[in-house]
Amino acid sequence: MVEAVHPRGSMSEPGIMRVERPEEQRVPVIVDVPHAGEWIPDDVHEEMVIGERVLRRDLDLYVDQIWAKTTELGATLVASNVSRYVVDLNRAEDDISPETVEGGKRILRPGYYQDRGVVWRTTTARTPVMAGPMSKAAFKRRLNTFYHPYHQTLREEIERVKSQFGYCILLDGHSMPSMGRKGHDDPGRRRAEIVPGDVEGQSCDTTLRWLVEEHFREQGFSVRSNEPYKGGWITRHYGQPQQGVHAIQIEIRRDLYMDERSFRIRREGLERLAEACTALIPRCGELDEEALRPSKRPRF
């Protein structure tokens, strides 16, 4: 039986995440989906100045459904139930600004977004999310309630898989608008259908990125690595090839499986993507183990 864990869940609340483990971990793969969740607790919702419809625009809706059969292939799925407008799990916890947290300081570093950091001041279309900066105490509560438990769980799952196989592959599942928006680095540009991101070769062994590129091209998708997304904080933070942890972000263009205006699922497209994504999992288990185990060799 697949083991499903729902930390802090109840009859009235979905829990902040779910962890689905297979009966037997047959491949050294974890899929994590940090942005598909829609749950916003009532007390957080009261602090927002944004309409219900807009609240869904920057979410990776239905990506957890695309990867839903992960456990059937012998891998583990970790998925957040919480909206990224509550806390963005794909950001560093110090990625803030004075406009999001009282007394916050902007950190100018690759992968940092400041006003759209671990808490968002505006959407990618620059629609306000919050009326003003939250207090340090409120910010700390959000981190302790939602952010830290998710990352503690993800770390534990990575260590569990690594202890079994000697290494771990983390597939970081996301989706993206078909066109770049105002707040993106590529406004108005049409994107490839699949964008793998390995931080320009830093977050995983090259053989993993090559496999992901080849796999999706064989499935009939257009692929462009690291453009416009090189990999978010999860990929950058957990991807430590020398330590035997190989992380790659996989961005899926949303118009392939949903109407981007109405958010309605395009069932045929979603099923095609689900088949392609889950078929990648066993192929990851066929990569050369020696290239993926911890090494003392320099990364560059």
PDB file of C-alpha atoms in Angstrom:
ATOM      1  CA  MET A   1       0.000   0.000   0.000  1.00  0.00           C
ATOM      2  CA  VAL A   2       1.216   3.491  -0.841  1.00  0.00           C
ATOM      3  CA  GLU A   3       2.020   5.466   2.283  1.00  0.00           C
ATOM      4  CA  ALA A   4       0.376   8.895   2.306  1.00  0.00           C
ATOM      5  CA  VAL A   5       1.293  11.430   4.964  1.00  0.00           C
ATOM      6  CA  HIS A   6      -0.698  14.636   5.464  1.00  0.00           C
ATOM      7  CA  PRO A   7       1.128  16.727   8.092  1.00  0.00           C
ATOM      8  CA  ARG A   8      -1.206  18.797  10.273  1.00  0.00           C
ATOM      9  CA  GLY A   9      -4.295  17.904   8.272  1.00  0.00           C
ATOM     10  CA  SER A  10      -7.821  17.803   9.698  1.00  0.00           C
ATOM     11  CA  MET A  11     -11.393  17.355   8.547  1.00  0.00           C
ATOM     12  CA  SER A  12     -11.668  21.094   7.814  1.00  0.00           C
ATOM     13  CA  GLU A  13      -8.152  21.771   6.546  1.00  0.00           C
ATOM     14  CA  PRO A  14      -6.168  19.858   3.920  1.00  0.00           C
ATOM     15  CA  GLY A  15      -2.829  19.870   5.753  1.00  0.00           C
ATOM     16  CA  ILE A  16       0.141  21.840   4.513  1.00  0.00           C
ATOM     17  CA  MET A  17       1.475  19.056   2.301  1.00  0.00           C
ATOM     18  CA  ARG A  18       1.165  15.452   1.340  1.00  0.00           C
ATOM     19  CA  VAL A  19       3.917  12.878   1.077  1.00  0.00           C
ATOM     20  CA  GLU A  20       3.186   9.784  -0.979  1.00  0.00           C
ATOM     21  CA  ARG A  21       5.677   6.938  -0.786  1.00  0.00           C
ATOM     22  CA  PRO A  22       5.556   3.743  -2.846  1.00  0.00           C
ATOM     23  CA  GLU A  23       5.309   0.287  -1.311  1.00  0.00           C
ATOM     24  CA  GLU A  24       8.911  -0.123  -2.437  1.00  0.00           C
ATOM     25  CA  GLN A  25      11.252   2.702  -3.413  1.00  0.00           C
ATOM     26  CA  ARG A  26      12.513   1.146  -6.664  1.00  0.00           C
ATOM     27  CA  VAL A  27      14.272   4.200  -8.093  1.00  0.00           C
ATOM     28  CA  PRO A  28      16.295   6.981  -6.399  1.00  0.00           C
ATOM     29  CA  VAL A  29      13.765   9.633  -7.416  1.00  0.00           C
ATOM     30  CA  ILE A  30      11.685  12.184  -5.524  1.00  0.00           C
ATOM     31  CA  VAL A  31       9.224  14.460  -7.307  1.00  0.00           C
ATOM     32  CA  ASP A  32       8.339  17.634  -5.457  1.00  0.00           C
ATOM     33  CA  VAL A  33       5.537  20.023  -6.438  1.00  0.00           C
ATOM     34  CA  PRO A  34       5.705  23.208  -4.323  1.00  0.00           C
ATOM     35  CA  HIS A  35       3.323  25.512  -6.224  1.00  0.00           C
ATOM     36  CA  ALA A  36       0.172  23.537  -7.135  1.00  0.00           C
ATOM     37  CA  GLY A  37      -1.583  24.090  -3.801  1.00  0.00           C
ATOM     38  CA  GLU A  38      -4.505  26.517  -3.502  1.00  0.00           C
ATOM     39  CA  TRP A  39      -5.279  26.478   0.223  1.00  0.00           C
ATOM     40  CA  ILE A  40      -5.173  29.865   1.969  1.00  0.00           C
ATOM     41  CA  PRO A  41      -6.028  29.802   5.690  1.00  0.00           C
ATOM     42  CA  ASP A  42      -8.776  32.247   6.656  1.00  0.00           C
ATOM     43  CA  ASP A  43      -6.524  34.418   8.808  1.00  0.00           C
ATOM     44  CA  VAL A  44      -4.031  34.814   5.945  1.00  0.00           C
ATOM     45  CA  HIS A  45      -6.796  35.453   3.418  1.00  0.00           C
ATOM     46  CA  GLU A  46      -8.008  38.388   5.506  1.00  0.00           C
ATOM     47  CA  GLU A  47      -4.613  40.062   5.064  1.00  0.00           C
ATOM     48  CA  MET A  48      -4.791  39.945   1.256  1.00  0.00           C
ATOM     49  CA  VAL A  49      -6.167  42.581  -1.132  1.00  0.00           C
ATOM     50  CA  ILE A  50      -6.603  40.392  -4.184  1.00  0.00           C
ATOM     51  CA  GLY A  51      -9.583  38.770  -5.923  1.00  0.00           C
ATOM     52  CA  GLU A  52     -10.271  35.034  -5.966  1.00  0.00           C
ATOM     53  CA  ARG A  53      -9.708  34.727  -9.708  1.00  0.00           C
ATOM     54  CA  VAL A  54      -6.372  36.514  -9.640  1.00  0.00           C
ATOM     55  CA  LEU A  55      -5.279  34.275  -6.761  1.00  0.00           C
ATOM     56  CA  ARG A  56      -4.937  31.353  -9.211  1.00  0.00           C
ATOM     57  CA  ARG A  57      -2.919  33.053 -11.954  1.00  0.00           C
ATOM     58  CA  ASP A  58       0.562  32.427 -10.588  1.00  0.00           C
ATOM     59  CA  LEU A  59      -0.122  28.943  -9.241  1.00  0.00           C
ATOM     60  CA  ASP A  60       1.132  25.797 -10.935  1.00  0.00           C
ATOM     61  CA  LEU A  61      -2.407  24.460 -11.097  1.00  0.00           C
ATOM     62  CA  TYR A  62      -2.845  20.711 -11.649  1.00  0.00           C
ATOM     63  CA  VAL A  63       0.884  19.936 -11.766  1.00  0.00           C
ATOM     64  CA  ASP A  64       0.343  17.531  -8.870  1.00  0.00           C
ATOM     65  CA  GLN A  65      -2.156  15.716 -11.101  1.00  0.00           C
ATOM     66  CA  ILE A  66       0.427  15.475 -13.877  1.00  0.00           C
ATOM     67  CA  TRP A  67       2.816  13.728 -11.464  1.00  0.00           C
ATOM     68  CA  ALA A  68       0.075  11.824  -9.600  1.00  0.00           C
ATOM     69  CA  LYS A  69       1.274   8.364 -10.665  1.00  0.00           C
ATOM     70  CA  THR A  70       4.782   8.908  -9.319  1.00  0.00           C
ATOM     71  CA  THR A  71       4.433   6.205  -6.663  1.00  0.00           C
ATOM     72  CA  GLU A  72       3.319   3.625  -9.238  1.00  0.00           C
ATOM     73  CA  LEU A  73       6.796   3.929 -10.749  1.00  0.00           C
ATOM     74  CA  GLY A  74       8.491   3.363  -7.399  1.00  0.00           C
ATOM     75  CA  ALA A  75       9.295   7.000  -6.601  1.00  0.00           C
ATOM     76  CA  THR A  76       8.139   9.426  -3.889  1.00  0.00           C
ATOM     77  CA  LEU A  77       5.901  12.467  -4.343  1.00  0.00           C
ATOM     78  CA  VAL A  78       6.019  15.516  -2.047  1.00  0.00           C
ATOM     79  CA  ALA A  79       3.383  18.156  -2.850  1.00  0.00           C
ATOM     80  CA  SER A  80       2.308  21.328  -1.069  1.00  0.00           C
ATOM     81  CA  ASN A  81      -1.374  22.064  -0.483  1.00  0.00           C
ATOM     82  CA  VAL A  82      -0.666  25.706   0.418  1.00  0.00           C
ATOM     83  CA  SER A  83      -0.920  28.596  -2.044  1.00  0.00           C
ATOM     84  CA  ARG A  84       2.374  30.262  -2.903  1.00  0.00           C
ATOM     85  CA  TYR A  85       0.717  33.559  -1.907  1.00  0.00           C
ATOM     86  CA  VAL A  86       0.761  32.301   1.693  1.00  0.00           C
ATOM     87  CA  VAL A  87       4.429  31.397   1.521  1.00  0.00           C
ATOM     88  CA  ASP A  88       6.554  30.608  -1.527  1.00  0.00           C
ATOM     89  CA  LEU A  89       8.355  27.355  -0.839  1.00  0.00           C
ATOM     90  CA  ASN A  90      10.633  27.877  -3.838  1.00  0.00           C
ATOM     91  CA  ARG A  91      12.347  30.888  -2.281  1.00  0.00           C
ATOM     92  CA  ALA A  92      15.007  31.336   0.382  1.00  0.00           C
ATOM     93  CA  GLU A  93      13.533  32.252   3.762  1.00  0.00           C
ATOM     94  CA  ASP A  94      15.494  35.541   3.780  1.00  0.00           C
ATOM     95  CA  ASP A  95      14.252  36.526   0.305  1.00  0.00           C
ATOM     96  CA  ILE A  96      12.180  39.521   1.443  1.00  0.00           C
ATOM     97  CA  SER A  97      11.990  43.298   1.066  1.00  0.00           C
ATOM     98  CA  PRO A  98      10.954  46.286   3.229  1.00  0.00           C
ATOM     99  CA  GLU A  99       7.638  46.230   1.332  1.00  0.00           C
ATOM    100  CA  THR A 100       6.854  42.629   2.315  1.00  0.00           C
ATOM    101  CA  VAL A 101       8.208  42.422   5.885  1.00  0.00           C
ATOM    102  CA  GLU A 102       8.699  45.299   8.310  1.00  0.00           C
ATOM    103  CA  GLY A 103      12.410  46.043   8.568  1.00  0.00           C
ATOM    104  CA  GLY A 104      13.209  43.588   5.792  1.00  0.00           C
ATOM    105  CA  LYS A 105      16.364  44.033   3.738  1.00  0.00           C
ATOM    106  CA  ARG A 106      16.717  43.319   0.049  1.00  0.00           C
ATOM    107  CA  ILE A 107      19.353  40.732  -0.813  1.00  0.00           C
ATOM    108  CA  LEU A 108      20.660  41.011  -4.365  1.00  0.00           C
ATOM    109  CA  ARG A 109      21.627  37.467  -5.230  1.00  0.00           C
ATOM    110  CA  PRO A 110      20.846  35.053  -8.090  1.00  0.00           C
ATOM    111  CA  GLY A 111      17.501  33.372  -7.462  1.00  0.00           C
ATOM    112  CA  TYR A 112      16.243  36.130  -5.131  1.00  0.00           C
ATOM    113  CA  TYR A 113      13.057  38.037  -6.032  1.00  0.00           C
ATOM    114  CA  GLN A 114      12.582  40.455  -3.061  1.00  0.00           C
ATOM    115  CA  ASP A 115       8.996  41.732  -3.669  1.00  0.00           C
ATOM    116  CA  ARG A 116       8.026  38.277  -4.950  1.00  0.00           C
ATOM    117  CA  GLY A 117      10.198  36.390  -2.524  1.00  0.00           C
ATOM    118  CA  VAL A 118       9.107  34.033   0.207  1.00  0.00           C
ATOM    119  CA  VAL A 119       6.032  36.282   0.557  1.00  0.00           C
ATOM    120  CA  TRP A 120       4.644  38.185  -2.422  1.00  0.00           C
ATOM    121  CA  ARG A 121       3.796  41.896  -2.486  1.00  0.00           C
ATOM    122  CA  THR A 122       2.453  41.716  -6.062  1.00  0.00           C
ATOM    123  CA  THR A 123       1.600  39.094  -8.653  1.00  0.00           C
ATOM    124  CA  THR A 124       3.719  38.682 -11.793  1.00  0.00           C
ATOM    125  CA  ALA A 125       1.187  40.996 -13.482  1.00  0.00           C
ATOM    126  CA  ARG A 126       1.992  43.523 -10.695  1.00  0.00           C
ATOM    127  CA  THR A 127      -1.426  43.280  -9.056  1.00  0.00           C
ATOM    128  CA  PRO A 128      -1.073  43.989  -5.297  1.00  0.00           C
ATOM    129  CA  VAL A 129      -1.373  40.948  -3.032  1.00  0.00           C
ATOM    130  CA  MET A 130      -0.885  42.665   0.326  1.00  0.00           C
ATOM    131  CA  ALA A 131      -1.864  46.145   1.531  1.00  0.00           C
ATOM    132  CA  GLY A 132       1.451  46.690   3.286  1.00  0.00           C
ATOM    133  CA  PRO A 133       4.383  44.903   4.891  1.00  0.00           C
ATOM    134  CA  MET A 134       3.599  42.274   7.517  1.00  0.00           C
ATOM    135  CA  SER A 135       5.111  42.375  10.976  1.00  0.00           C
ATOM    136  CA  LYS A 136       8.208  40.354  11.763  1.00  0.00           C
ATOM    137  CA  ALA A 137       6.148  38.261  14.185  1.00  0.00           C
ATOM    138  CA  ALA A 138       3.540  37.435  11.520  1.00  0.00           C
ATOM    139  CA  PHE A 139       6.283  36.584   9.045  1.00  0.00           C
ATOM    140  CA  LYS A 140       7.975  34.269  11.529  1.00  0.00           C
ATOM    141  CA  ARG A 141       4.645  32.504  12.166  1.00  0.00           C
ATOM    142  CA  ARG A 142       4.189  31.850   8.465  1.00  0.00           C
ATOM    143  CA  LEU A 143       7.674  30.409   8.160  1.00  0.00           C
ATOM    144  CA  ASN A 144       7.243  28.173  11.196  1.00  0.00           C
ATOM    145  CA  THR A 145       3.765  27.016  10.183  1.00  0.00           C
ATOM    146  CA  PHE A 146       4.238  26.378   6.470  1.00  0.00           C
ATOM    147  CA  TYR A 147       7.792  26.858   5.192  1.00  0.00           C
ATOM    148  CA  HIS A 148       9.992  25.041   7.684  1.00  0.00           C
ATOM    149  CA  PRO A 149       7.834  21.868   7.935  1.00  0.00           C
ATOM    150  CA  TYR A 150       7.818  21.471   4.143  1.00  0.00           C
ATOM    151  CA  HIS A 151      11.565  21.786   3.809  1.00  0.00           C
ATOM    152  CA  GLN A 152      12.243  19.611   6.823  1.00  0.00           C
ATOM    153  CA  THR A 153      10.102  16.906   5.221  1.00  0.00           C
ATOM    154  CA  LEU A 154      11.810  17.304   1.845  1.00  0.00           C
ATOM    155  CA  ARG A 155      15.257  17.066   3.465  1.00  0.00           C
ATOM    156  CA  GLU A 156      14.233  13.915   5.326  1.00  0.00           C
ATOM    157  CA  GLU A 157      12.912  12.286   2.154  1.00  0.00           C
ATOM    158  CA  ILE A 158      16.107  13.133   0.269  1.00  0.00           C
ATOM    159  CA  GLU A 159      18.229  11.625   3.037  1.00  0.00           C
ATOM    160  CA  ARG A 160      16.036   8.513   3.134  1.00  0.00           C
ATOM    161  CA  VAL A 161      16.422   7.908  -0.600  1.00  0.00           C
ATOM    162  CA  LYS A 162      20.115   8.777  -0.548  1.00  0.00           C
ATOM    163  CA  SER A 163      20.746   6.324   2.297  1.00  0.00           C
ATOM    164  CA  GLN A 164      19.088   3.570   0.264  1.00  0.00           C
ATOM    165  CA  PHE A 165      20.724   4.200  -3.115  1.00  0.00           C
ATOM    166  CA  GLY A 166      23.796   6.281  -2.319  1.00  0.00           C
ATOM    167  CA  TYR A 167      22.399   9.241  -4.254  1.00  0.00           C
ATOM    168  CA  CYS A 168      19.089  10.975  -4.941  1.00  0.00           C
ATOM    169  CA  ILE A 169      17.464  12.609  -7.976  1.00  0.00           C
ATOM    170  CA  LEU A 170      15.021  15.439  -7.241  1.00  0.00           C
ATOM    171  CA  LEU A 171      12.600  16.361 -10.026  1.00  0.00           C
ATOM    172  CA  ASP A 172      11.178  19.774  -9.120  1.00  0.00           C
ATOM    173  CA  GLY A 173       7.802  20.009 -10.878  1.00  0.00           C
ATOM    174  CA  HIS A 174       6.393  23.353 -12.046  1.00  0.00           C
ATOM    175  CA  SER A 175       4.339  25.004 -14.773  1.00  0.00           C
ATOM    176  CA  MET A 176       4.704  28.363 -16.503  1.00  0.00           C
ATOM    177  CA  PRO A 177       2.596  30.783 -18.562  1.00  0.00           C
ATOM    178  CA  SER A 178       2.873  30.278 -22.300  1.00  0.00           C
ATOM    179  CA  MET A 179       4.015  33.906 -22.660  1.00  0.00           C
ATOM    180  CA  GLY A 180       6.270  35.930 -20.388  1.00  0.00           C
ATOM    181  CA  ARG A 181       4.426  38.498 -18.238  1.00  0.00           C
ATOM    182  CA  LYS A 182       5.338  42.013 -17.072  1.00  0.00           C
ATOM    183  CA  GLY A 183       7.142  40.775 -14.001  1.00  0.00           C
ATOM    184  CA  HIS A 184       9.125  38.120 -15.879  1.00  0.00           C
ATOM    185  CA  ASP A 185      12.511  38.399 -17.572  1.00  0.00           C
ATOM    186  CA  ASP A 186      10.958  37.587 -20.979  1.00  0.00           C
ATOM    187  CA  PRO A 187       7.785  39.724 -21.236  1.00  0.00           C
ATOM    188  CA  GLY A 188       5.757  39.015 -24.368  1.00  0.00           C
ATOM    189  CA  ARG A 189       7.909  36.090 -25.518  1.00  0.00           C
ATOM    190  CA  ARG A 190       6.449  32.678 -26.299  1.00  0.00           C
ATOM    191  CA  ARG A 191       8.190  29.896 -24.439  1.00  0.00           C
ATOM    192  CA  ALA A 192       9.246  26.352 -25.230  1.00  0.00           C
ATOM    193  CA  GLU A 193       6.825  23.656 -24.088  1.00  0.00           C
ATOM    194  CA  ILE A 194       9.251  22.116 -21.601  1.00  0.00           C
ATOM    195  CA  VAL A 195      12.009  24.049 -19.832  1.00  0.00           C
ATOM    196  CA  PRO A 196      14.449  21.981 -17.749  1.00  0.00           C
ATOM    197  CA  GLY A 197      16.553  24.085 -15.386  1.00  0.00           C
ATOM    198  CA  ASP A 198      19.827  22.910 -13.857  1.00  0.00           C
ATOM    199  CA  VAL A 199      21.302  26.333 -12.980  1.00  0.00           C
ATOM    200  CA  GLU A 200      23.518  26.110 -16.054  1.00  0.00           C
ATOM    201  CA  GLY A 201      24.953  22.731 -15.090  1.00  0.00           C
ATOM    202  CA  GLN A 202      25.434  23.378 -11.377  1.00  0.00           C
ATOM    203  CA  SER A 203      22.534  21.515  -9.730  1.00  0.00           C
ATOM    204  CA  CYS A 204      22.894  18.053 -11.283  1.00  0.00           C
ATOM    205  CA  ASP A 205      25.157  15.853 -13.319  1.00  0.00           C
ATOM    206  CA  THR A 206      24.974  16.709 -17.010  1.00  0.00           C
ATOM    207  CA  THR A 207      23.706  13.236 -17.860  1.00  0.00           C
ATOM    208  CA  LEU A 208      20.465  13.962 -16.004  1.00  0.00           C
ATOM    209  CA  ARG A 209      19.764  17.152 -17.945  1.00  0.00           C
ATOM    210  CA  TRP A 210      20.597  15.393 -21.207  1.00  0.00           C
ATOM    211  CA  LEU A 211      18.171  12.622 -20.318  1.00  0.00           C
ATOM    212  CA  VAL A 212      15.357  15.068 -19.510  1.00  0.00           C
ATOM    213  CA  GLU A 213      15.923  16.971 -22.764  1.00  0.00           C
ATOM    214  CA  GLU A 214      16.060  13.799 -24.850  1.00  0.00           C
ATOM    215  CA  HIS A 215      13.057  12.244 -23.141  1.00  0.00           C
ATOM    216  CA  PHE A 216      10.670  15.133 -23.732  1.00  0.00           C
ATOM    217  CA  ARG A 217      11.852  15.685 -27.303  1.00  0.00           C
ATOM    218  CA  GLU A 218      11.185  12.019 -28.001  1.00  0.00           C
ATOM    219  CA  GLN A 219       7.679  12.589 -26.620  1.00  0.00           C
ATOM    220  CA  GLY A 220       7.135  15.336 -29.200  1.00  0.00           C
ATOM    221  CA  PHE A 221       7.635  18.444 -27.049  1.00  0.00           C
ATOM    222  CA  SER A 222       9.777  21.482 -27.786  1.00  0.00           C
ATOM    223  CA  VAL A 223      12.525  21.815 -25.166  1.00  0.00           C
ATOM    224  CA  ARG A 224      14.813  24.702 -24.203  1.00  0.00           C
ATOM    225  CA  SER A 225      16.930  24.308 -21.087  1.00  0.00           C
ATOM    226  CA  ASN A 226      17.546  27.153 -18.619  1.00  0.00           C
ATOM    227  CA  GLU A 227      15.523  29.701 -20.599  1.00  0.00           C
ATOM    228  CA  PRO A 228      13.766  31.599 -19.161  1.00  0.00           C
ATOM    229  CA  TYR A 229      14.077  29.570 -15.935  1.00  0.00           C
ATOM    230  CA  LYS A 230      17.448  28.263 -14.774  1.00  0.00           C
ATOM    231  CA  GLY A 231      16.070  26.724 -11.594  1.00  0.00           C
ATOM    232  CA  GLY A 232      14.543  28.215  -8.471  1.00  0.00           C
ATOM    233  CA  TRP A 233      15.669  28.088  -4.874  1.00  0.00           C
ATOM    234  CA  ILE A 234      14.756  24.421  -4.384  1.00  0.00           C
ATOM    235  CA  THR A 235      16.885  23.369  -7.337  1.00  0.00           C
ATOM    236  CA  ARG A 236      19.750  25.666  -6.328  1.00  0.00           C
ATOM    237  CA  HIS A 237      19.644  24.726  -2.646  1.00  0.00           C
ATOM    238  CA  TYR A 238      19.157  20.964  -2.792  1.00  0.00           C
ATOM    239  CA  GLY A 239      21.083  20.309  -5.985  1.00  0.00           C
ATOM    240  CA  GLN A 240      24.502  19.304  -4.638  1.00  0.00           C
ATOM    241  CA  PRO A 241      25.978  16.853  -7.171  1.00  0.00           C
ATOM    242  CA  GLN A 242      29.219  16.388  -5.264  1.00  0.00           C
ATOM    243  CA  GLN A 243      27.148  15.201  -2.311  1.00  0.00           C
ATOM    244  CA  GLY A 244      25.075  12.865  -4.449  1.00  0.00           C
ATOM    245  CA  VAL A 245      21.924  14.992  -4.694  1.00  0.00           C
ATOM    246  CA  HIS A 246      20.951  15.909  -8.255  1.00  0.00           C
ATOM    247  CA  ALA A 247      18.108  18.415  -8.682  1.00  0.00           C
ATOM    248  CA  ILE A 248      16.518  19.599 -11.899  1.00  0.00           C
ATOM    249  CA  GLN A 249      13.544  21.902 -12.320  1.00  0.00           C
ATOM    250  CA  ILE A 250      10.981  20.896 -14.952  1.00  0.00           C
ATOM    251  CA  GLU A 251       8.706  23.701 -16.175  1.00  0.00           C
ATOM    252  CA  ILE A 252       5.664  22.751 -18.276  1.00  0.00           C
ATOM    253  CA  ARG A 253       3.901  25.318 -20.450  1.00  0.00           C
ATOM    254  CA  ARG A 254       0.391  25.714 -19.093  1.00  0.00           C
ATOM    255  CA  ASP A 255      -1.495  25.987 -22.362  1.00  0.00           C
ATOM    256  CA  LEU A 256      -0.565  22.362 -23.044  1.00  0.00           C
ATOM    257  CA  TYR A 257      -2.978  21.147 -20.384  1.00  0.00           C
ATOM    258  CA  MET A 258      -5.277  24.021 -19.364  1.00  0.00           C
ATOM    259  CA  ASP A 259      -7.035  27.138 -20.589  1.00  0.00           C
ATOM    260  CA  GLU A 260      -4.933  29.918 -19.093  1.00  0.00           C
ATOM    261  CA  ARG A 261      -7.893  32.305 -18.795  1.00  0.00           C
ATOM    262  CA  SER A 262     -10.616  30.045 -17.421  1.00  0.00           C
ATOM    263  CA  PHE A 263      -8.199  27.602 -15.700  1.00  0.00           C
ATOM    264  CA  ARG A 264     -10.192  24.692 -17.146  1.00  0.00           C
ATOM    265  CA  ILE A 265      -8.239  21.482 -17.605  1.00  0.00           C
ATOM    266  CA  ARG A 266      -7.595  20.252 -21.131  1.00  0.00           C
ATOM    267  CA  ARG A 267      -7.929  16.621 -20.209  1.00  0.00           C
ATOM    268  CA  GLU A 268      -6.250  15.155 -23.284  1.00  0.00           C
ATOM    269  CA  GLY A 269      -3.249  17.426 -22.857  1.00  0.00           C
ATOM    270  CA  LEU A 270      -2.964  16.711 -19.146  1.00  0.00           C
ATOM    271  CA  GLU A 271      -3.083  12.957 -19.731  1.00  0.00           C
ATOM    272  CA  ARG A 272      -0.404  13.215 -22.432  1.00  0.00           C
ATOM    273  CA  LEU A 273       1.853  15.150 -20.075  1.00  0.00           C
ATOM    274  CA  ALA A 274       1.160  12.778 -17.190  1.00  0.00           C
ATOM    275  CA  GLU A 275       2.212   9.845 -19.345  1.00  0.00           C
ATOM    276  CA  ALA A 276       5.367  11.627 -20.511  1.00  0.00           C
ATOM    277  CA  CYS A 277       6.384  12.817 -17.042  1.00  0.00           C
ATOM    278  CA  THR A 278       5.857   9.519 -15.273  1.00  0.00           C
ATOM    279  CA  ALA A 279       7.696   7.682 -18.064  1.00  0.00           C
ATOM    280  CA  LEU A 280      10.748   9.790 -17.215  1.00  0.00           C
ATOM    281  CA  ILE A 281      10.970   8.348 -13.697  1.00  0.00           C
ATOM    282  CA  PRO A 282      12.199   4.814 -14.515  1.00  0.00           C
ATOM    283  CA  ARG A 283      14.642   6.236 -17.060  1.00  0.00           C
ATOM    284  CA  CYS A 284      16.233   8.279 -14.279  1.00  0.00           C
ATOM    285  CA  GLY A 285      16.894   5.002 -12.493  1.00  0.00           C
ATOM    286  CA  GLU A 286      18.850   3.742 -15.509  1.00  0.00           C
ATOM    287  CA  LEU A 287      21.505   6.472 -15.398  1.00  0.00           C
ATOM    288  CA  ASP A 288      25.096   5.576 -14.541  1.00  0.00           C
ATOM    289  CA  GLU A 289      25.205   5.269 -10.755  1.00  0.00           C
ATOM    290  CA  GLU A 290      28.912   6.068 -10.550  1.00  0.00           C
ATOM    291  CA  ALA A 291      28.347   9.457 -12.173  1.00  0.00           C
ATOM    292  CA  LEU A 292      25.647  10.284  -9.627  1.00  0.00           C
ATOM    293  CA  ARG A 293      27.196   9.120  -6.374  1.00  0.00           C
ATOM    294  CA  PRO A 294      29.059  11.591  -4.120  1.00  0.00           C
ATOM    295  CA  SER A 295      32.402  12.614  -5.561  1.00  0.00           C
ATOM    296  CA  LYS A 296      35.423  14.661  -4.553  1.00  0.00           C
ATOM    297  CA  ARG A 297      35.951  15.793  -8.113  1.00  0.00           C
ATOM    298  CA  PRO A 298      35.565  19.534  -8.819  1.00  0.00           C
ATOM    299  CA  ARG A 299      32.180  20.504 -10.277  1.00  0.00           C
ATOM    300  CA  PHE A 300      33.665  22.679 -13.018  1.00  0.00           C
TER     301      PHE A 300
END
